[in-house]
């Protein structure tokens, strides 16, 4: 129920931790020397596994398990790549970490690097995060000058450095293999898997890729122990998670909660200040725009991986977009599909062409130019896209539409009849 | 094109699995698409192209059902596994394939009736075979400006593109020219070059062959024919000694297009062609093509018909009181050479037969060592190129070497006076002209330490340094695993040598006044190396009968000129530099006033009173196959459609075929006569290859230019003991210092004027002629 700022150490400190001194004063850089002095890489990996920490980028894959997939006997160098390409609509949690608590991320990446025996870490930050990239650059320089990056960290034999690499503004580069392609200087497009990045990732070498929030969660886990972390939340969803609440709420923002303790209703109405007076919840995309929406009837769902899955959606990135009854589910669905059409990389046919087809159909529905056959066509398209693409982008485009059709049949019937009027005021929709 | 990889169903390691209810097998690691195809089940594909590289899974066309795996799988990227149960024709798999086709056709314009690809289009064919037959797409299609000129030879119709990335991958991974890319993303993705400039390079035409839709089409072939107007004939390219297998597209008695074979010859070109091989056919016609016979006598010059010309030729040859010389050019076919030899044994008894080419003796030992076909390059761990610049002289070999490096991690070493076109992937070991022997000794040590080395050696450069050739022969035979590949200089040099025809002797006899007449077959000695000596020897009243396709310096002066058909027009056999005998087929009809070279030679035999016992090229070859050990048993049937490898020549083959021993001397700069099919005479005749046309030049390193005090605005006169030539200066990095590089085979035959007939080492003096 209450917030627990474990990753958001800056909130506990009550000020931005953008200098090394401030971060240290707030308890930072205690985990790394402890690990280097006392722990084997394998022990550290085991610690991560025991903590139960799951990937916070969207898929929720256990972090320790992912690290254990890296081959121990590879002749190639190993890398840690931090996925800071935070581009999921409604998601802005990593931005706050990088902007106000950058050293915790650097410490987390270094810990992960030590656990897998990596030689270098990369932070792939989305191109639009120009300021945050500058903050990270400064933090890296400061850490390097203080001997926290470079050779022989804390007088150990461990050498590790971090490079900040800016993307060029493509949503698809948040997909781990497309990110690697882009990081290698190529066109950002997903790779065929297998091989998985753990085996052949960056420069065809074993690579651990994790989200900013995941890696920033590592220092507290080491400081307070895996047991402490595993004891938070539910058995399968331990720890804290940041939710980014946006949309029709009075206090939009980032809220770090303990998984399973807080319900969606509490998140919206207690932490985020509730809706505008007289409004009711229409739809909530809890885990970013790629997850199926929930309706008012789902507000008492606890926020953890399992409960949200049972409700028919996903925890995703935690980008919780709230829409009250002044909004149109149909028009919002079109806007989301426009986004996916625009961001489809174009590598595989069902996504490249299918998202464009879906957008055109939805546009006609919004314009009141469609008939019942078009709704059937839309449903038929789901099956022709879903499960047939190279990466999950198209799944993210199909899922929300499919669920919106199921949850809000009256809205669609009305749209078929009358179209969807343009709301006032409305920002222009870029293509 | 090739589409599916070859599958060896007899190899070790077979994995048994169930395919549409049948128990079948394929070697472990085979991709499902290929295994299915090998068992007669076509799984449709678009982006998969095993020749380009590993699967990318982009088009999603090859969806199949694999029991126990969630959803549909892409058969192009799923390897066979023991006991897997695969269904390519189940309702789910069919829905997958139908669905992808419907989606691909969504934005694809239905302009098949005006599309060059229509009728031979994989998208069209697979839509009929695997599609639902009906589209449910009613929205407006995407539009792009059309068509764009991707280059002077390739049109890009972006609307038709289905983003299979084959062309981009070809550019990046096969040709490795790094030029093509996809710009924008999603439905707005479009093919372009990085720089936005035209896609001008040496292997660009292959992207037309691999394009599964009509997005990339040949500009010279644009709107020329529809697939039902044409017939296709398998043939062999006659523009360089590699012998790439080609397919000729014929309409109205003319070659309209040359493409790679749909069923590639993996031992030779692997389905790829260089742009000269693809568009060089265009130069077969043109204003220099001989269309009527010419007779020159006391009454002057007259055009005449073939019968009259053969009669006049008979008079000229029979009238000679001394023996006749017969000179065969590099493109003379095996049949023509064999008939010429037969004439020399009968109708023209005592005739001396020779070829225009490089003497064989210095290279005989090297040629007798274990030889490989080009596919062996892919299996090598060390590939060494000794001399030459194969990317320009034997272009398709470059793609194999690049493949060996990129896909198989082979080490590539180039040894010689210039880094050449492989510089970006090879370690270049510099060896100045005349200094190959020391470099070969170093290479020998490397070969000894390697598992599967393949050595490619340049015929011309090693013939000029016999000691290096001998050392290389020893190095190759020392390690039982080493294979060598000759980078030949002459198109059918190997075929002429197989018949025992020397490169030496004829000119010497002519100079000594021992010959009464000269018969040339596709040979232009007045443009060949040593042309000054040839001109002098032909100065007197020796009548010349020239069989040629195009007007040249020899036909301009010959007594009788008989037009013959080109290698696109007549039957024939060429032997590639790797010893493959392959058939050239009759494609175009050719000018009415020209006849096949072999037919003219048979007719001469008849007129001279000693008719050969055959009337066709096929029978002429069969007769030769029974007579000459080098081509023993060779027939058209034996060659089939892919050719046959001839036995390697013995180490003492043509042992007497050597020029005079000669040291290059030490005055002046070393002359390196280079070969460049892109800048050669044949390419310069083809309008489609205009982008390659460049004037001949005296190319030097920056240091040499400085030493000579010249810039690339100057013209220099080069003088050798054999002749002189004036050429503009070009300055290129990375070349040997104290050397001048001049390209052979250009229209002005400048390098040839500086060289002796046996092409031995030459040094030239340089004087600045004009400053601009």
PDB file of N, CA, C and O in Angstrom, chain A residues 366-386:
ATOM      1  N   UNK A 366     -13.374   5.133 -37.258  1.00  0.00           N
ATOM      2  CA  UNK A 366     -13.427   6.422 -36.568  1.00  0.00           C
ATOM      3  C   UNK A 366     -14.136   7.456 -37.440  1.00  0.00           C
ATOM      4  O   UNK A 366     -14.890   8.299 -36.946  1.00  0.00           O
ATOM      5  N   UNK A 367     -13.892   7.363 -38.733  1.00  0.00           N
ATOM      6  CA  UNK A 367     -14.508   8.329 -39.655  1.00  0.00           C
ATOM      7  C   UNK A 367     -15.977   8.021 -39.949  1.00  0.00           C
ATOM      8  O   UNK A 367     -16.614   8.730 -40.720  1.00  0.00           O
ATOM      9  N   UNK A 368     -16.482   6.906 -39.383  1.00  0.00           N
ATOM     10  CA  UNK A 368     -17.856   6.527 -39.650  1.00  0.00           C
ATOM     11  C   UNK A 368     -18.063   5.989 -41.059  1.00  0.00           C
ATOM     12  O   UNK A 368     -19.165   6.027 -41.599  1.00  0.00           O
ATOM     13  N   UNK A 369     -16.995   5.512 -41.663  1.00  0.00           N
ATOM     14  CA  UNK A 369     -17.077   5.002 -43.036  1.00  0.00           C
ATOM     15  C   UNK A 369     -17.097   3.476 -43.077  1.00  0.00           C
ATOM     16  O   UNK A 369     -16.930   2.909 -44.152  1.00  0.00           O
ATOM     17  N   UNK A 370     -17.234   2.830 -41.924  1.00  0.00           N
ATOM     18  CA  UNK A 370     -17.074   1.374 -41.917  1.00  0.00           C
ATOM     19  C   UNK A 370     -18.406   0.680 -41.661  1.00  0.00           C
ATOM     20  O   UNK A 370     -19.367   1.279 -41.178  1.00  0.00           O
ATOM     21  N   UNK A 371     -18.437  -0.589 -42.010  1.00  0.00           N
ATOM     22  CA  UNK A 371     -19.611  -1.405 -41.751  1.00  0.00           C
ATOM     23  C   UNK A 371     -19.238  -2.590 -40.877  1.00  0.00           C
ATOM     24  O   UNK A 371     -18.066  -2.762 -40.539  1.00  0.00           O
ATOM     25  N   UNK A 372     -20.203  -3.419 -40.485  1.00  0.00           N
ATOM     26  CA  UNK A 372     -19.926  -4.559 -39.604  1.00  0.00           C
ATOM     27  C   UNK A 372     -18.897  -5.513 -40.198  1.00  0.00           C
ATOM     28  O   UNK A 372     -18.118  -6.123 -39.461  1.00  0.00           O
ATOM     29  N   UNK A 373     -18.847  -5.618 -41.536  1.00  0.00           N
ATOM     30  CA  UNK A 373     -17.854  -6.494 -42.165  1.00  0.00           C
ATOM     31  C   UNK A 373     -16.436  -6.070 -41.791  1.00  0.00           C
ATOM     32  O   UNK A 373     -15.543  -6.900 -41.666  1.00  0.00           O
ATOM     33  N   UNK A 374     -16.271  -4.758 -41.641  1.00  0.00           N
ATOM     34  CA  UNK A 374     -14.935  -4.257 -41.353  1.00  0.00           C
ATOM     35  C   UNK A 374     -14.471  -4.691 -39.976  1.00  0.00           C
ATOM     36  O   UNK A 374     -13.283  -4.954 -39.765  1.00  0.00           O
ATOM     37  N   UNK A 375     -15.409  -4.774 -39.039  1.00  0.00           N
ATOM     38  CA  UNK A 375     -15.049  -5.253 -37.715  1.00  0.00           C
ATOM     39  C   UNK A 375     -14.602  -6.718 -37.794  1.00  0.00           C
ATOM     40  O   UNK A 375     -13.634  -7.125 -37.155  1.00  0.00           O
ATOM     41  N   UNK A 376     -15.331  -7.482 -38.618  1.00  0.00           N
ATOM     42  CA  UNK A 376     -14.954  -8.894 -38.801  1.00  0.00           C
ATOM     43  C   UNK A 376     -13.587  -8.989 -39.449  1.00  0.00           C
ATOM     44  O   UNK A 376     -12.757  -9.828 -39.115  1.00  0.00           O
ATOM     45  N   UNK A 377     -13.349  -8.093 -40.443  1.00  0.00           N
ATOM     46  CA  UNK A 377     -12.048  -8.069 -41.129  1.00  0.00           C
ATOM     47  C   UNK A 377     -10.939  -7.784 -40.131  1.00  0.00           C
ATOM     48  O   UNK A 377      -9.884  -8.422 -40.146  1.00  0.00           O
ATOM     49  N   UNK A 378     -11.217  -6.812 -39.249  1.00  0.00           N
ATOM     50  CA  UNK A 378     -10.233  -6.453 -38.231  1.00  0.00           C
ATOM     51  C   UNK A 378      -9.896  -7.667 -37.375  1.00  0.00           C
ATOM     52  O   UNK A 378      -8.735  -7.968 -37.114  1.00  0.00           O
ATOM     53  N   UNK A 379     -10.952  -8.392 -36.979  1.00  0.00           N
ATOM     54  CA  UNK A 379     -10.716  -9.582 -36.141  1.00  0.00           C
ATOM     55  C   UNK A 379      -9.943 -10.638 -36.920  1.00  0.00           C
ATOM     56  O   UNK A 379      -9.071 -11.321 -36.377  1.00  0.00           O
ATOM     57  N   UNK A 380     -10.274 -10.779 -38.211  1.00  0.00           N
ATOM     58  CA  UNK A 380      -9.571 -11.775 -39.025  1.00  0.00           C
ATOM     59  C   UNK A 380      -8.094 -11.413 -39.148  1.00  0.00           C
ATOM     60  O   UNK A 380      -7.226 -12.293 -39.210  1.00  0.00           O
ATOM     61  N   UNK A 381      -7.816 -10.124 -39.175  1.00  0.00           N
ATOM     62  CA  UNK A 381      -6.418  -9.687 -39.302  1.00  0.00           C
ATOM     63  C   UNK A 381      -5.571 -10.084 -38.105  1.00  0.00           C
ATOM     64  O   UNK A 381      -4.383 -10.381 -38.249  1.00  0.00           O
ATOM     65  N   UNK A 382      -6.197 -10.070 -36.909  1.00  0.00           N
ATOM     66  CA  UNK A 382      -5.426 -10.434 -35.715  1.00  0.00           C
ATOM     67  C   UNK A 382      -4.721 -11.765 -35.923  1.00  0.00           C
ATOM     68  O   UNK A 382      -3.535 -11.908 -35.645  1.00  0.00           O
ATOM     69  N   UNK A 383      -5.483 -12.736 -36.430  1.00  0.00           N
ATOM     70  CA  UNK A 383      -4.934 -14.075 -36.607  1.00  0.00           C
ATOM     71  C   UNK A 383      -3.859 -14.126 -37.667  1.00  0.00           C
ATOM     72  O   UNK A 383      -3.010 -15.012 -37.679  1.00  0.00           O
ATOM     73  N   UNK A 384      -3.920 -13.161 -38.595  1.00  0.00           N
ATOM     74  CA  UNK A 384      -2.919 -13.187 -39.671  1.00  0.00           C
ATOM     75  C   UNK A 384      -1.646 -12.458 -39.285  1.00  0.00           C
ATOM     76  O   UNK A 384      -0.652 -12.514 -39.991  1.00  0.00           O
ATOM     77  N   UNK A 385      -1.705 -11.725 -38.185  1.00  0.00           N
ATOM     78  CA  UNK A 385      -0.503 -11.019 -37.732  1.00  0.00           C
ATOM     79  C   UNK A 385       0.073 -11.721 -36.507  1.00  0.00           C
ATOM     80  O   UNK A 385       1.246 -12.059 -36.456  1.00  0.00           O
ATOM     81  N   UNK A 386      -0.825 -11.963 -35.540  1.00  0.00           N
ATOM     82  CA  UNK A 386      -0.409 -12.493 -34.253  1.00  0.00           C
ATOM     83  C   UNK A 386       0.262 -13.858 -34.391  1.00  0.00           C
ATOM     84  O   UNK A 386      -0.227 -14.731 -35.092  1.00  0.00           O
TER      85      UNK A 386
END
